[in-house]
CSV table of C-alpha atoms in Angstrom, one decimal:
chain,number,residue,atom,x,y,z
O,1,MET,CA,-13.6,21.1,23.9
O,2,GLU,CA,-16.8,19.4,25.2
O,3,HIS,CA,-17.6,18.2,21.7
O,4,ILE,CA,-14.1,16.9,21.2
O,5,THR,CA,-14.3,14.9,24.4
O,6,GLU,CA,-17.7,13.4,23.3
O,7,LEU,CA,-16.4,12.5,19.9
O,8,LEU,CA,-13.3,10.8,21.3
O,9,ASN,CA,-15.5,8.8,23.7
O,10,LYS,CA,-17.7,7.6,20.8
O,11,ILE,CA,-14.6,6.7,18.8
O,12,ARG,CA,-13.2,4.8,21.8
O,13,LEU,CA,-16.4,2.7,21.9
O,14,ILE,CA,-16.1,2.0,18.2
O,15,THR,CA,-12.5,0.9,18.7
O,16,VAL,CA,-13.5,-1.4,21.6
O,17,HIS,CA,-16.1,-2.9,19.3
O,18,GLU,CA,-13.6,-3.3,16.5
O,19,ASN,CA,-11.2,-5.1,18.9
O,20,THR,CA,-14.0,-7.4,20.0
O,21,LEU,CA,-14.7,-8.3,16.4
O,22,ARG,CA,-11.1,-9.1,15.8
O,23,LYS,CA,-11.0,-11.4,18.8
O,24,GLU,CA,-14.2,-13.2,17.5
O,25,LYS,CA,-12.6,-13.6,14.1
O,26,GLU,CA,-9.5,-15.1,15.7
O,27,LYS,CA,-11.7,-17.6,17.5
O,28,ARG,CA,-13.3,-18.6,14.2
O,29,GLY,CA,-9.9,-19.0,12.6
O,30,GLU,CA,-10.4,-16.1,10.2
O,31,ASN,CA,-7.0,-14.7,11.1
O,32,PHE,CA,-5.4,-17.8,9.6
O,33,ASN,CA,-3.3,-16.4,6.7
O,34,MET,CA,-0.7,-18.3,4.8
O,35,PHE,CA,1.2,-15.1,3.8
O,36,SER,CA,1.7,-14.1,7.4
O,37,ILE,CA,2.6,-17.7,8.4
O,38,LEU,CA,5.3,-17.8,5.7
O,39,LYS,CA,6.7,-14.4,6.8
O,40,LEU,CA,5.8,-12.9,3.4
O,41,SER,CA,3.1,-10.4,4.4
O,42,ARG,CA,5.3,-7.4,3.6
O,43,ALA,CA,7.6,-9.0,1.0
O,44,GLU,CA,7.5,-6.5,-1.9
O,45,VAL,CA,9.1,-8.6,-4.5
O,46,ARG,CA,8.5,-12.2,-3.4
O,47,LEU,CA,4.8,-11.6,-2.6
O,48,HIS,CA,3.2,-8.4,-3.7
O,49,SER,CA,4.7,-7.8,-7.1
O,50,ALA,CA,4.7,-11.5,-8.0
O,51,PHE,CA,1.1,-12.0,-6.9
O,52,ILE,CA,-0.3,-8.9,-8.6
O,53,ALA,CA,1.6,-9.8,-11.8
O,54,GLU,CA,0.3,-13.3,-11.8
O,55,LEU,CA,-3.3,-12.1,-11.6
O,56,LEU,CA,-2.7,-9.5,-14.3
O,57,ASN,CA,-1.2,-12.1,-16.6
O,58,PRO,CA,-3.7,-13.5,-19.2
O,59,GLN,CA,-1.5,-16.6,-19.3
O,60,GLY,CA,-1.4,-16.9,-15.5
O,61,SER,CA,-2.2,-20.1,-13.6
O,62,HIS,CA,-5.5,-18.6,-12.4
O,63,GLY,CA,-7.3,-19.7,-15.6
O,64,LEU,CA,-9.4,-16.6,-16.0
O,65,LYS,CA,-7.3,-15.3,-19.0
O,66,ASP,CA,-7.6,-11.5,-19.3
O,67,ARG,CA,-10.6,-10.9,-17.0
O,68,TYR,CA,-8.5,-9.7,-14.1
O,69,LEU,CA,-6.4,-7.5,-16.4
O,70,CYS,CA,-9.4,-5.9,-17.9
O,71,SER,CA,-10.8,-5.2,-14.5
O,72,PHE,CA,-7.5,-3.6,-13.4
O,73,LEU,CA,-7.4,-1.4,-16.5
O,74,LYS,CA,-10.9,-0.1,-15.7
O,75,THR,CA,-9.9,0.4,-12.0
O,76,ILE,CA,-7.0,2.7,-13.0
O,77,ASN,CA,-9.0,4.4,-15.8
O,78,SER,CA,-6.4,3.4,-18.4
O,79,ASP,CA,-7.0,4.5,-22.0
O,80,ILE,CA,-4.2,2.4,-23.5
O,81,ASP,CA,-5.6,0.3,-26.4
O,82,PHE,CA,-3.8,-3.0,-25.7
O,83,ASP,CA,-3.6,-5.8,-28.2
O,84,PHE,CA,-4.8,-8.5,-25.8
O,85,THR,CA,-3.6,-11.3,-28.1
O,86,SER,CA,0.0,-10.4,-27.6
O,87,ILE,CA,0.1,-9.0,-24.0
O,88,ARG,CA,2.9,-10.2,-21.8
O,89,VAL,CA,3.2,-9.5,-18.1
O,90,LYS,CA,6.5,-9.7,-16.3
O,91,ASN,CA,7.6,-8.9,-12.7
O,92,GLU,CA,11.2,-8.0,-11.8
O,93,PHE,CA,11.8,-7.2,-15.4
O,94,PRO,CA,15.5,-6.4,-16.1
O,95,ILE,CA,16.3,-3.3,-18.2
O,96,GLY,CA,20.1,-3.3,-17.9
O,97,THR,CA,22.7,-2.5,-15.4
O,98,VAL,CA,22.2,0.8,-13.5
O,99,ASN,CA,24.7,3.3,-15.2
O,100,ASP,CA,27.0,5.7,-13.4
O,101,SER,CA,24.5,8.6,-13.5
O,102,SER,CA,21.7,6.3,-12.2
O,103,ASP,CA,19.3,7.4,-15.0
O,104,ARG,CA,19.3,4.1,-16.9
O,105,GLY,CA,18.9,0.4,-16.0
O,106,GLY,CA,17.4,-1.5,-13.1
O,107,ARG,CA,14.5,-3.9,-12.7
O,108,ILE,CA,10.9,-2.9,-13.3
O,109,ASP,CA,8.6,-4.3,-10.6
O,110,ILE,CA,5.7,-5.1,-13.1
O,111,ILE,CA,5.5,-4.4,-16.8
O,112,ILE,CA,2.5,-5.1,-19.0
O,113,ALA,CA,3.4,-4.8,-22.7
O,114,ASP,CA,2.1,-5.9,-26.2
O,115,LYS,CA,3.7,-6.3,-29.6
O,116,LYS,CA,2.3,-2.9,-30.7
O,117,ASN,CA,4.5,-1.0,-28.2
O,118,HIS,CA,1.8,-0.3,-25.6
O,119,ALA,CA,2.9,-0.7,-22.0
O,120,ILE,CA,2.0,-0.1,-18.4
O,121,ILE,CA,5.0,0.1,-16.0
O,122,ILE,CA,4.3,-0.3,-12.3
O,123,GLU,CA,6.7,0.8,-9.5
O,124,ASN,CA,5.5,-1.0,-6.4
O,125,LYS,CA,6.3,0.3,-2.9
O,126,ILE,CA,5.1,-1.3,0.3
O,127,ASP,CA,7.8,-0.4,2.8
O,128,ALA,CA,10.9,0.2,0.7
O,129,ARG,CA,12.1,3.8,0.3
O,130,ASP,CA,12.7,5.3,-3.1
O,131,GLN,CA,16.0,4.6,-4.9
O,132,SER,CA,18.0,7.2,-6.7
O,133,LYS,CA,16.4,8.2,-9.9
O,134,GLN,CA,14.3,5.0,-9.9
O,135,LEU,CA,11.1,6.3,-11.4
O,136,LEU,CA,13.1,8.4,-13.9
O,137,ARG,CA,15.0,5.3,-15.1
O,138,TYR,CA,11.7,3.5,-15.9
O,139,HIS,CA,10.4,6.6,-17.6
O,140,ASN,CA,13.6,6.9,-19.7
O,141,TYR,CA,13.4,3.2,-20.6
O,142,ALA,CA,9.8,3.5,-21.9
O,143,LYS,CA,10.7,6.6,-23.9
O,144,GLU,CA,13.7,4.9,-25.5
O,145,LYS,CA,11.5,1.8,-26.4
O,146,LYS,CA,9.1,4.3,-27.9
O,147,TYR,CA,6.2,2.9,-25.9
O,148,GLN,CA,2.8,4.4,-25.7
O,149,PHE,CA,2.8,3.9,-22.0
O,150,GLN,CA,1.4,4.7,-18.6
O,151,LEU,CA,3.8,4.8,-15.6
O,152,LEU,CA,2.1,3.9,-12.2
O,153,TYR,CA,3.6,4.6,-8.8
O,154,LEU,CA,1.9,2.2,-6.4
O,155,THR,CA,2.1,2.8,-2.6
O,156,LYS,CA,-0.1,1.9,0.4
O,157,ASP,CA,-1.8,5.3,0.4
O,158,GLY,CA,-1.2,6.8,-3.0
O,159,ASP,CA,1.8,9.0,-2.1
O,160,LYS,CA,3.7,10.9,-4.7
O,161,ALA,CA,7.2,9.8,-5.6
O,162,SER,CA,10.1,11.6,-3.8
O,163,ASP,CA,12.5,14.0,-5.6
O,164,ILE,CA,15.1,11.2,-5.0
O,165,SER,CA,13.1,8.9,-7.4
O,166,THR,CA,12.3,11.6,-10.0
O,167,ASP,CA,15.5,13.5,-9.7
O,168,LYS,CA,13.2,16.6,-9.7
O,169,LYS,CA,12.4,16.0,-13.4
O,170,LYS,CA,9.0,16.7,-14.7
O,171,PHE,CA,7.3,13.7,-16.4
O,172,ASP,CA,3.9,12.1,-16.2
O,173,TYR,CA,3.2,9.3,-13.8
O,174,THR,CA,0.0,8.2,-12.0
O,175,CYS,CA,-0.2,7.6,-8.2
O,176,ILE,CA,-2.3,4.6,-7.3
O,177,SER,CA,-2.8,3.0,-3.9
O,178,TYR,CA,-3.3,-0.4,-2.3
O,179,LYS,CA,-6.0,1.2,0.0
O,180,LYS,CA,-8.2,2.5,-2.9
O,181,HIS,CA,-7.3,0.9,-6.2
O,182,ILE,CA,-5.8,-2.5,-5.4
O,183,LEU,CA,-8.4,-3.5,-2.8
O,184,ALA,CA,-11.2,-2.4,-5.1
O,185,TRP,CA,-9.7,-4.4,-7.9
O,186,LEU,CA,-9.2,-7.5,-5.8
O,187,GLU,CA,-12.8,-7.3,-4.5
O,188,HIS,CA,-13.9,-7.4,-8.1
O,189,CYS,CA,-11.5,-10.2,-8.8
O,190,ILE,CA,-13.3,-12.2,-6.1
O,191,GLU,CA,-16.6,-11.7,-8.0
O,192,LEU,CA,-15.0,-12.8,-11.2
O,193,SER,CA,-13.7,-15.9,-9.5
O,194,ALA,CA,-17.1,-17.2,-8.4
O,195,CYS,CA,-16.5,-20.5,-10.2
O,196,PHE,CA,-12.9,-20.8,-9.3
O,197,PRO,CA,-13.0,-21.5,-5.5
O,198,LEU,CA,-9.2,-22.1,-5.0
O,199,VAL,CA,-8.3,-18.9,-6.8
O,200,ARG,CA,-11.1,-17.0,-5.0
O,201,GLU,CA,-10.0,-18.0,-1.5
O,202,THR,CA,-6.3,-17.3,-2.2
O,203,ILE,CA,-7.3,-13.7,-3.3
O,204,ARG,CA,-9.4,-13.4,-0.2
O,205,GLN,CA,-6.4,-14.3,2.0
O,206,TYR,CA,-4.3,-11.8,0.1
O,207,ILE,CA,-7.0,-9.1,0.8
O,208,ILE,CA,-6.9,-9.9,4.5
O,209,ASN,CA,-3.1,-9.6,4.4
O,210,ILE,CA,-3.3,-6.2,2.8
O,211,LYS,CA,-5.9,-5.0,5.3
O,212,ASN,CA,-3.7,-6.1,8.1
O,213,ILE,CA,-0.7,-4.2,6.6
O,214,LEU,CA,-2.8,-1.0,6.2
O,215,TYR,CA,-4.6,-1.4,9.6
O,216,ILE,CA,-8.0,-1.1,7.9
O,217,MET,CA,-10.9,-1.5,10.2
O,218,ASP,CA,-13.9,-3.7,9.6
O,219,THR,CA,-16.2,-2.0,7.1
O,220,GLY,CA,-19.1,-1.6,9.6
O,221,SER,CA,-16.8,-0.1,12.2
O,222,LEU,CA,-15.2,2.2,9.7
O,223,ASN,CA,-18.5,3.4,8.4
O,224,LYS,CA,-19.8,4.2,11.9
O,225,LEU,CA,-16.6,6.1,12.8
O,226,VAL,CA,-16.8,8.2,9.6
O,227,GLU,CA,-20.5,8.8,10.1
O,228,GLU,CA,-19.9,10.1,13.7
O,229,ALA,CA,-16.9,12.2,12.8
O,230,THR,CA,-18.6,13.9,9.8
O,231,SER,CA,-21.9,14.5,11.4
O,232,SER,CA,-22.9,18.2,11.7
O,233,TYR,CA,-22.8,17.9,15.5
O,234,TYR,CA,-19.2,16.9,15.6
O,235,MET,CA,-17.9,18.5,12.4
O,236,GLU,CA,-16.0,21.3,14.2
O,237,ALA,CA,-14.5,18.9,16.7
O,238,THR,CA,-13.3,16.6,13.9
O,239,LEU,CA,-11.7,19.5,12.0
O,240,THR,CA,-10.0,20.7,15.1
O,241,ILE,CA,-8.4,17.2,15.5
O,242,LEU,CA,-7.4,17.1,11.9
O,243,GLU,CA,-5.8,20.5,12.0
O,244,ASN,CA,-3.6,19.3,14.9
O,245,GLN,CA,-3.0,15.8,13.7
O,246,ARG,CA,0.7,16.1,13.2
O,247,GLU,CA,1.3,17.4,16.7
O,248,ILE,CA,-1.0,14.6,18.0
O,249,GLN,CA,1.0,12.0,16.1
O,250,LYS,CA,4.3,13.4,17.4
O,251,ARG,CA,3.0,13.3,21.0
O,252,ILE,CA,1.8,9.7,20.7
O,253,ARG,CA,5.2,8.7,19.4
O,254,LEU,CA,6.9,10.6,22.3
O,255,LYS,CA,4.8,8.8,24.9
O,256,PHE,CA,5.6,5.5,23.2
O,257,ILE,CA,9.4,6.3,23.3
O,258,GLU,CA,9.1,7.2,27.0
O,259,GLN,CA,7.4,3.9,27.8
O,260,LEU,CA,10.1,2.0,25.9
O,261,GLU,CA,12.7,3.9,28.0
O,262,GLU,CA,11.0,2.9,31.2
O,263,ILE,CA,10.9,-0.8,30.1
O,264,ALA,CA,14.6,-0.6,29.3
O,265,LYS,CA,15.5,0.8,32.7
O,266,LYS,CA,13.5,-2.0,34.4
O,267,HIS,CA,15.5,-4.6,32.6
O,268,GLY,CA,18.9,-2.9,33.0
O,269,LEU,CA,19.2,-2.1,29.3
O,270,THR,CA,20.9,0.8,27.6
O,271,PHE,CA,18.3,2.8,25.6
O,272,LYS,CA,19.1,5.2,22.8
O,273,CYS,CA,17.0,6.7,20.0
O,274,ASP,CA,17.4,9.1,17.1
O,275,GLU,CA,17.0,12.7,18.2
O,276,GLU,CA,14.4,13.2,15.4
O,277,ILE,CA,12.4,10.1,16.0
O,278,CYS,CA,9.3,12.1,17.1
O,279,ASP,CA,9.4,14.3,13.9
O,280,LEU,CA,7.5,11.6,11.8
O,281,ILE,CA,10.5,11.3,9.5
O,282,GLY,CA,11.3,7.9,8.0
O,283,GLU,CA,14.4,5.8,8.6
O,284,ARG,CA,14.7,6.8,12.3
O,285,TRP,CA,16.1,4.3,14.8
O,286,ILE,CA,15.7,2.9,18.4
O,287,TYR,CA,18.6,1.0,20.1
O,288,PHE,CA,18.5,-1.3,23.1
């Protein structure tokens, strides 16, 4: 218990330092972000799919041809042998009306395809929940088109698709994440854009936007936190916290709900919430 208390105190100091860094960045104008200003920071279709597709597109307005696409293919370890002279990249690509059984049709978030029937299909999830048989529909489409293809399921943390999306069918798809794959790829895109300042700074702003969505700490703060938490001295304390993380998360949410209820009472508001709101299940609600 003593080690847990020591570790938490060290983490608190790192968090205080992180908050100080954020305030300093705000004073320097580093929090200025056009995506947030335009209320697009979490817009899955209008921002994220469109922006990523534009970078991947060799005919895109960025002017770097297929350099971003080649970098992306390396990042996801793709072994598809694309014909780069005929590649086309589309977002919100229509594949027909969703049929009655929901296993055909819809719109593919991003598709990369060439004339030799090679394809990468990307299902992009920021906040939206899975739709009925959604990933299965895209798999079926690729099979019917006789593509040599790779199906990617892109989420913030690299989560697996739900049974709702796959209909519990077994087929190949690859989980990739904004946190690991997209951020690493975008950082390389910045390097590739050294002589394209406008493109480079736009990508830089998009990276800031993603980090804000994912609540990613400053690299220095994060490294220090991980270093402390994984040191031999605090290893047992860290494992104890991780073993009980779900209960800790539920307790934090419960305390937050109690605080909201107190605020509601002060202002004479009726307060209601879903009975399962502290069970860390999605699609729960709070009502004032």
